[in-house]
Short mmCIF file of C-alpha atoms in Angstrom, two decimals:
data_model
loop_
_atom_site.label_atom_id
_atom_site.label_comp_id
_atom_site.label_asym_id
_atom_site.label_seq_id
_atom_site.Cartn_x
_atom_site.Cartn_y
_atom_site.Cartn_z
CA UNK A 1 37.87 217.76 188.33
CA UNK A 2 37.20 216.44 191.85
CA UNK A 3 34.40 217.95 193.91
CA UNK A 4 37.02 219.13 196.46
CA UNK A 5 38.89 221.06 193.77
CA UNK A 6 35.64 222.57 192.52
CA UNK A 7 34.63 223.54 196.07
CA UNK A 8 38.06 225.02 196.73
CA UNK A 9 37.83 227.24 193.64
CA UNK A 10 34.48 228.54 194.87
CA UNK A 11 36.18 229.77 198.07
CA UNK A 12 38.53 232.21 196.29
CA UNK A 13 36.60 235.41 197.08
CA UNK A 14 36.03 234.33 200.67
CA UNK A 15 39.72 233.51 201.12
CA UNK A 16 40.82 236.87 199.70
CA UNK A 17 38.33 238.68 201.96
CA UNK A 18 39.60 236.78 205.00
CA UNK A 19 43.18 237.60 204.00
CA UNK A 20 42.34 241.32 203.86
CA UNK A 21 40.57 241.17 207.23
CA UNK A 22 43.57 239.53 208.88
CA UNK A 23 45.92 242.12 207.43
CA UNK A 24 43.71 244.89 208.81
CA UNK A 25 43.77 243.19 212.21
CA UNK A 26 47.55 243.72 212.40
CA UNK A 27 47.31 247.23 210.86
CA UNK A 28 49.29 246.16 207.81
CA UNK A 29 50.07 249.02 205.41
CA UNK A 30 49.33 246.58 202.58
CA UNK A 31 45.62 247.27 203.10
CA UNK A 32 46.07 250.93 204.00
CA UNK A 33 45.62 252.27 200.47
CA UNK A 34 43.52 251.02 197.56
CA UNK A 35 46.45 250.97 195.11
CA UNK A 36 48.65 248.96 197.48
CA UNK A 37 45.90 246.46 198.28
CA UNK A 38 45.15 246.05 194.57
CA UNK A 39 48.69 244.79 193.97
CA UNK A 40 48.53 242.58 197.05
CA UNK A 41 45.15 241.11 196.10
CA UNK A 42 46.35 240.30 192.57
CA UNK A 43 49.24 238.22 193.90
CA UNK A 44 46.97 236.49 196.44
CA UNK A 45 44.53 235.46 193.69
CA UNK A 46 47.37 234.14 191.54
CA UNK A 47 48.72 232.06 194.41
CA UNK A 48 45.20 230.74 195.03
CA UNK A 49 44.79 229.89 191.32
CA UNK A 50 48.06 227.92 191.21
CA UNK A 51 47.01 226.07 194.37
CA UNK A 52 43.61 225.23 192.86
CA UNK A 53 45.12 224.00 189.60
CA UNK A 54 47.62 221.83 191.48
CA UNK A 55 44.79 220.34 193.53
CA UNK A 56 42.83 219.50 190.37
CA UNK A 57 45.77 218.10 188.40
CA UNK A 58 47.47 216.25 191.24
CA UNK A 59 50.85 217.83 190.48
CA UNK A 60 52.47 221.04 191.65
CA UNK A 61 51.96 223.94 189.26
CA UNK A 62 53.48 227.36 189.91
CA UNK A 63 53.35 230.04 187.22
CA UNK A 64 56.86 231.51 187.05
CA UNK A 65 55.89 234.04 184.38
CA UNK A 66 53.54 235.67 186.89
CA UNK A 67 56.20 235.65 189.59
CA UNK A 68 58.50 237.62 187.26
CA UNK A 69 56.02 240.50 187.49
CA UNK A 70 56.77 240.77 191.21
CA UNK A 71 60.20 242.16 190.33
CA UNK A 72 58.81 245.69 190.07
CA UNK A 73 56.96 245.41 193.38
CA UNK A 74 60.19 245.46 195.41
CA UNK A 75 61.03 248.96 194.20
CA UNK A 76 57.40 250.04 194.44
CA UNK A 77 57.29 248.99 198.11
CA UNK A 78 60.31 251.20 198.85
CA UNK A 79 58.63 254.15 197.14
CA UNK A 80 55.48 253.44 199.15
CA UNK A 81 57.58 253.43 202.36
CA UNK A 82 56.48 249.85 203.11
CA UNK A 83 59.23 247.78 204.70
CA UNK A 84 59.95 244.27 203.48
CA UNK A 85 58.90 242.75 206.82
CA UNK A 86 55.26 243.64 206.07
CA UNK A 87 55.40 241.52 202.91
CA UNK A 88 56.91 238.62 204.84
CA UNK A 89 54.18 238.80 207.51
CA UNK A 90 51.55 239.01 204.77
CA UNK A 91 53.02 235.91 203.14
CA UNK A 92 52.64 233.93 206.37
CA UNK A 93 49.05 235.11 206.76
CA UNK A 94 48.23 234.26 203.14
CA UNK A 95 49.66 230.75 203.57
CA UNK A 96 47.57 230.11 206.70
CA UNK A 97 44.43 231.55 205.08
CA UNK A 98 44.61 229.59 201.83
CA UNK A 99 45.56 226.39 203.68
CA UNK A 100 42.54 226.83 205.93
CA UNK A 101 40.19 226.99 202.94
CA UNK A 102 42.00 224.11 201.26
CA UNK A 103 41.34 221.90 204.30
CA UNK A 104 37.78 223.18 204.52
CA UNK A 105 37.06 222.18 200.91
CA UNK A 106 38.31 218.65 201.60
CA UNK A 107 36.32 218.36 204.83
CA UNK A 108 33.17 219.63 203.08
CA UNK A 109 33.27 216.86 200.48
CA UNK A 110 34.68 214.16 202.73
CA UNK A 111 36.62 212.64 199.86
CA UNK A 112 40.25 211.57 199.66
CA UNK A 113 42.15 214.05 197.48
CA UNK A 114 45.41 212.85 195.86
CA UNK A 115 46.29 216.40 194.85
CA UNK A 116 46.35 217.77 198.41
CA UNK A 117 50.14 217.51 198.76
CA UNK A 118 50.69 219.08 195.33
CA UNK A 119 48.39 221.96 196.27
CA UNK A 120 50.24 222.63 199.54
CA UNK A 121 53.56 222.61 197.69
CA UNK A 122 52.19 225.04 195.10
CA UNK A 123 51.02 227.30 197.93
CA UNK A 124 54.41 227.21 199.63
CA UNK A 125 56.40 227.68 196.41
CA UNK A 126 54.14 230.41 195.05
CA UNK A 127 54.46 232.51 198.20
CA UNK A 128 58.13 231.65 198.75
CA UNK A 129 59.23 232.56 195.24
CA UNK A 130 57.30 235.82 195.29
CA UNK A 131 58.91 236.80 198.57
CA UNK A 132 62.34 235.81 197.24
CA UNK A 133 62.01 237.79 194.00
CA UNK A 134 60.41 240.71 195.81
CA UNK A 135 63.17 240.83 198.45
CA UNK A 136 65.86 240.79 195.76
CA UNK A 137 64.17 243.71 194.02
CA UNK A 138 63.69 245.53 197.34
CA UNK A 139 67.37 245.11 198.28
CA UNK A 140 68.54 246.11 194.81
CA UNK A 141 66.37 249.23 194.80
CA UNK A 142 67.72 250.19 198.23
CA UNK A 143 71.28 249.51 197.08
CA UNK A 144 70.66 251.79 194.11
CA UNK A 145 69.43 254.49 196.48
CA UNK A 146 72.53 254.08 198.65
CA UNK A 147 74.78 254.34 195.59
CA UNK A 148 72.91 257.44 194.44
CA UNK A 149 73.25 259.12 197.84
CA UNK A 150 76.89 258.00 197.96
CA UNK A 151 77.60 259.56 194.57
CA UNK A 152 75.71 262.74 195.49
CA UNK A 153 77.87 262.98 198.62
CA UNK A 154 80.99 262.54 196.51
CA UNK A 155 79.91 265.25 194.09
CA UNK A 156 79.10 267.63 196.93
CA UNK A 157 82.47 266.96 198.52
CA UNK A 158 84.15 267.54 195.15
CA UNK A 159 82.41 270.93 194.85
CA UNK A 160 83.46 271.91 198.36
CA UNK A 161 87.05 270.93 197.75
CA UNK A 162 87.12 272.73 194.42
CA UNK A 163 85.39 275.88 195.65
CA UNK A 164 86.90 276.22 199.11
CA UNK A 165 90.26 274.45 199.21
CA UNK A 166 91.09 274.95 195.53
CA UNK A 167 90.29 278.66 195.57
CA UNK A 168 92.21 279.18 198.80
CA UNK A 169 95.26 277.44 197.37
CA UNK A 170 95.02 279.49 194.18
CA UNK A 171 94.84 282.67 196.25
CA UNK A 172 97.86 281.61 198.30
CA UNK A 173 99.80 280.90 195.10
CA UNK A 174 98.83 284.30 193.74
CA UNK A 175 100.08 286.02 196.88
CA UNK A 176 103.42 284.22 196.63
CA UNK A 177 103.74 285.25 192.98
CA UNK A 178 103.01 288.90 193.84
CA UNK A 179 105.61 288.73 196.61
CA UNK A 180 108.13 287.34 194.11
CA UNK A 181 107.39 290.19 191.68
CA UNK A 182 107.79 292.78 194.44
CA UNK A 183 111.15 291.34 195.46
CA UNK A 184 112.31 291.42 191.84
CA UNK A 185 111.41 295.11 191.55
CA UNK A 186 113.49 295.84 194.64
CA UNK A 187 116.40 293.91 193.15
CA UNK A 188 116.33 291.22 195.81
CA UNK A 189 116.48 287.46 195.44
CA UNK A 190 113.50 285.26 196.16
CA UNK A 191 114.18 283.37 199.43
CA UNK A 192 114.41 279.57 199.27
CA UNK A 193 111.53 279.36 201.72
CA UNK A 194 109.27 281.17 199.26
CA UNK A 195 110.34 278.84 196.45
CA UNK A 196 109.60 275.88 198.69
CA UNK A 197 106.22 277.32 199.60
CA UNK A 198 105.38 277.80 195.92
CA UNK A 199 106.35 274.19 195.13
CA UNK A 200 104.27 272.92 198.03
CA UNK A 201 101.22 274.92 196.96
CA UNK A 202 101.57 273.74 193.33
CA UNK A 203 101.82 270.11 194.44
CA UNK A 204 98.79 270.50 196.71
CA UNK A 205 96.82 272.10 193.86
CA UNK A 206 97.65 269.15 191.61
CA UNK A 207 96.62 266.63 194.27
CA UNK A 208 93.41 268.58 194.88
CA UNK A 209 92.52 268.45 191.17
CA UNK A 210 93.17 264.70 191.12
CA UNK A 211 90.93 264.23 194.16
CA UNK A 212 88.12 266.30 192.66
CA UNK A 213 88.35 264.32 189.40
CA UNK A 214 88.22 261.01 191.30
CA UNK A 215 85.23 262.09 193.38
CA UNK A 216 83.31 263.15 190.28
CA UNK A 217 83.98 259.88 188.45
CA UNK A 218 80.79 257.76 188.33
CA UNK A 219 80.98 254.58 190.37
CA UNK A 220 80.66 251.21 188.61
CA UNK A 221 78.92 248.40 190.52
CA UNK A 222 81.05 245.69 188.96
CA UNK A 223 82.71 244.47 185.79
CA UNK A 224 80.34 241.50 185.42
CA UNK A 225 77.25 243.70 185.59
CA UNK A 226 78.79 246.17 183.16
CA UNK A 227 79.66 243.38 180.70
CA UNK A 228 76.11 241.98 180.77
CA UNK A 229 74.56 245.42 180.33
CA UNK A 230 76.88 246.16 177.42
CA UNK A 231 75.86 242.90 175.75
CA UNK A 232 72.17 243.74 176.19
CA UNK A 233 72.76 247.25 174.84
CA UNK A 234 74.55 245.81 171.80
CA UNK A 235 71.37 243.93 170.87
CA UNK A 236 69.57 247.22 170.19
CA UNK A 237 65.89 248.02 170.77
CA UNK A 238 64.58 244.77 169.32
CA UNK A 239 64.93 242.87 172.60
CA UNK A 240 62.61 243.04 175.64
CA UNK A 241 63.58 244.98 178.78
CA UNK A 242 66.32 243.25 180.78
CA UNK A 243 66.90 244.06 184.44
CA UNK A 244 70.37 243.14 185.67
CA UNK A 245 71.24 243.10 189.37
CA UNK A 246 74.61 242.08 190.75
CA UNK A 247 75.14 242.01 194.50
CA UNK A 248 78.56 241.44 196.04
CA UNK A 249 82.09 242.18 194.87
CA UNK A 250 83.60 241.07 191.56
CA UNK A 251 86.93 240.77 193.36
CA UNK A 252 85.61 237.63 195.07
CA UNK A 253 85.30 235.80 191.73
CA UNK A 254 88.39 234.31 190.04
CA UNK A 255 88.78 235.83 186.58
CA UNK A 256 88.37 232.50 184.77
CA UNK A 257 85.13 231.77 186.65
CA UNK A 258 83.80 235.26 185.95
CA UNK A 259 84.39 234.79 182.23
CA UNK A 260 82.61 231.42 182.19
CA UNK A 261 79.66 232.82 184.13
CA UNK A 262 79.34 235.75 181.73
CA UNK A 263 79.30 233.35 178.77
CA UNK A 264 76.58 231.26 180.43
CA UNK A 265 74.41 234.30 181.19
CA UNK A 266 74.93 235.57 177.66
CA UNK A 267 73.83 232.23 176.21
CA UNK A 268 70.69 232.23 178.38
CA UNK A 269 69.86 235.77 177.25
CA UNK A 270 70.42 234.86 173.61
CA UNK A 271 68.04 231.91 173.97
CA UNK A 272 65.45 234.18 175.59
CA UNK A 273 65.83 236.80 172.84
CA UNK A 274 65.60 234.17 170.10
CA UNK A 275 62.86 231.87 171.37
CA UNK A 276 60.97 233.21 174.40
CA UNK A 277 59.05 236.21 173.04
CA UNK A 278 59.23 237.49 176.60
CA UNK A 279 57.91 240.79 177.87
CA UNK A 280 60.49 240.99 180.66
CA UNK A 281 63.77 239.30 181.53
CA UNK A 282 65.51 239.42 184.90
CA UNK A 283 69.14 238.56 185.64
CA UNK A 284 70.12 238.39 189.29
CA UNK A 285 73.65 237.48 190.39
CA UNK A 286 74.42 237.19 194.09
CA UNK A 287 78.16 237.03 194.78
CA UNK A 288 79.38 235.84 198.18
CA UNK A 289 82.97 235.03 199.21
CA UNK A 290 82.19 231.29 198.98
CA UNK A 291 79.64 231.00 196.16
CA UNK A 292 77.81 232.65 193.26
CA UNK A 293 74.06 232.20 192.85
CA UNK A 294 72.65 233.29 189.48
CA UNK A 295 69.06 233.37 188.25
CA UNK A 296 67.76 234.26 184.80
CA UNK A 297 63.96 234.51 184.58
CA UNK A 298 61.69 235.42 181.71
CA UNK A 299 57.90 235.57 181.30
CA UNK A 300 57.94 234.20 177.76
CA UNK A 301 56.54 231.18 175.96
CA UNK A 302 58.51 228.58 177.88
CA UNK A 303 59.46 225.19 176.45
CA UNK A 304 59.67 221.48 177.12
CA UNK A 305 63.12 221.11 178.70
CA UNK A 306 63.36 217.35 178.19
CA UNK A 307 62.32 217.66 174.55
CA UNK A 308 64.73 220.53 173.94
CA UNK A 309 67.67 218.46 175.18
CA UNK A 310 67.00 216.08 172.29
CA UNK A 311 65.99 218.70 169.72
CA UNK A 312 67.44 221.74 167.99
CA UNK A 313 68.40 223.38 171.29
CA UNK A 314 70.43 220.37 172.43
CA UNK A 315 73.83 221.89 171.59
CA UNK A 316 73.10 225.12 173.45
CA UNK A 317 71.81 223.36 176.58
CA UNK A 318 74.69 220.89 176.49
CA UNK A 319 77.14 223.76 176.22
CA UNK A 320 75.59 225.44 179.27
CA UNK A 321 75.86 222.22 181.26
CA UNK A 322 79.47 221.71 180.22
CA UNK A 323 80.42 225.24 181.30
CA UNK A 324 78.74 224.68 184.66
CA UNK A 325 80.68 221.44 185.06
CA UNK A 326 83.95 223.19 184.18
CA UNK A 327 83.62 225.50 187.17
CA UNK A 328 82.31 222.79 189.50
CA UNK A 329 78.82 224.30 189.54
CA UNK A 330 75.26 223.17 188.92
CA UNK A 331 72.71 224.19 186.31
CA UNK A 332 68.95 223.85 186.67
CA UNK A 333 66.42 224.84 184.01
CA UNK A 334 62.73 225.00 184.91
CA UNK A 335 60.23 225.74 182.16
CA UNK A 336 56.95 224.68 180.62
CA UNK A 337 54.89 225.81 177.67
CA UNK A 338 53.28 229.17 178.42
CA UNK A 339 54.94 229.48 181.85
CA UNK A 340 58.23 231.25 181.16
CA UNK A 341 61.71 229.97 181.98
CA UNK A 342 63.74 230.00 185.19
CA UNK A 343 67.45 229.16 184.95
CA UNK A 344 69.47 228.73 188.15
CA UNK A 345 73.28 228.53 188.13
CA UNK A 346 75.25 227.83 191.31
CA UNK A 347 79.06 228.02 191.39
CA UNK A 348 81.22 227.44 194.48
CA UNK A 349 84.20 229.74 195.07
CA UNK A 350 87.25 228.03 196.47
CA UNK A 351 90.77 229.25 197.04
CA UNK A 352 92.68 228.92 193.79
CA UNK A 353 89.42 228.14 192.01
CA UNK A 354 89.56 228.22 188.24
CA UNK A 355 88.25 226.42 185.21
CA UNK A 356 88.98 222.70 185.18
#
């Protein structure tokens, strides 16, 4: 290990303390409570550690398995009433702080450090990926809240329609029936207007029941998300927790492309279940009118991607690549022993797009 790398490692506590001081200077809520700062400090130390290792090794090293733990922080930040912008500002401050100590360690020793560029890249990627994963979780948690409020509003409206409109219509129908009975006792015929009124009330009652049933029906976020969750559920309790988030509308995806994407995600999950020994798995699918961006992350054992392409996993990886090619997309697999696995699938959506 170079003396610069050794010196840089010795600055970890000082860098974290400076980071906290700078957050306090802008009144960041991330240092407002001990529990919140604890989470923030943990991520800062992990970013620093990846930066230090990259400096020592001369190649960029970012621990994806640790980044996967940030998934929960997005929802936690919402519950703590801390807006996403505070995390973004903290990320900028952390970058400047760690970079400052990185330069200081090099200046202290006065030596040329080949790993400097790798360390800066690790710093940028470590912060960037954490912000990306955290923002996805934050958005998904908020979307869940919106759906929950939306469904609560629907249920409330259904109750109001049932209790107020439905009861009033039933009462009106009862009055018309009593009027019909009274006319019959007097030997008179029921006027056509009364018959028409009865038919109108009956039709309105039927439509009201249909509306109440529709409002009380649970909303489904999308067929693709439902299919993935059903597959995970079919695997039973023997698999690790899988978080599935789908943003966007399934209607934007051609059916053939949706089927291929589901098969690719399913294959990635099967590989993770079979080989990874992961504690957590995350599936995030972002659907836009022009493209689909999919990520599957796990914090498991990881593997040598190049070696796997020539080993017993070759068929599975080749199949994934072929499916990506069929839909005109790209597949990228990033993994290393002990560092989890990060699969990225990108598929363009074009008019009339289907499987080639």
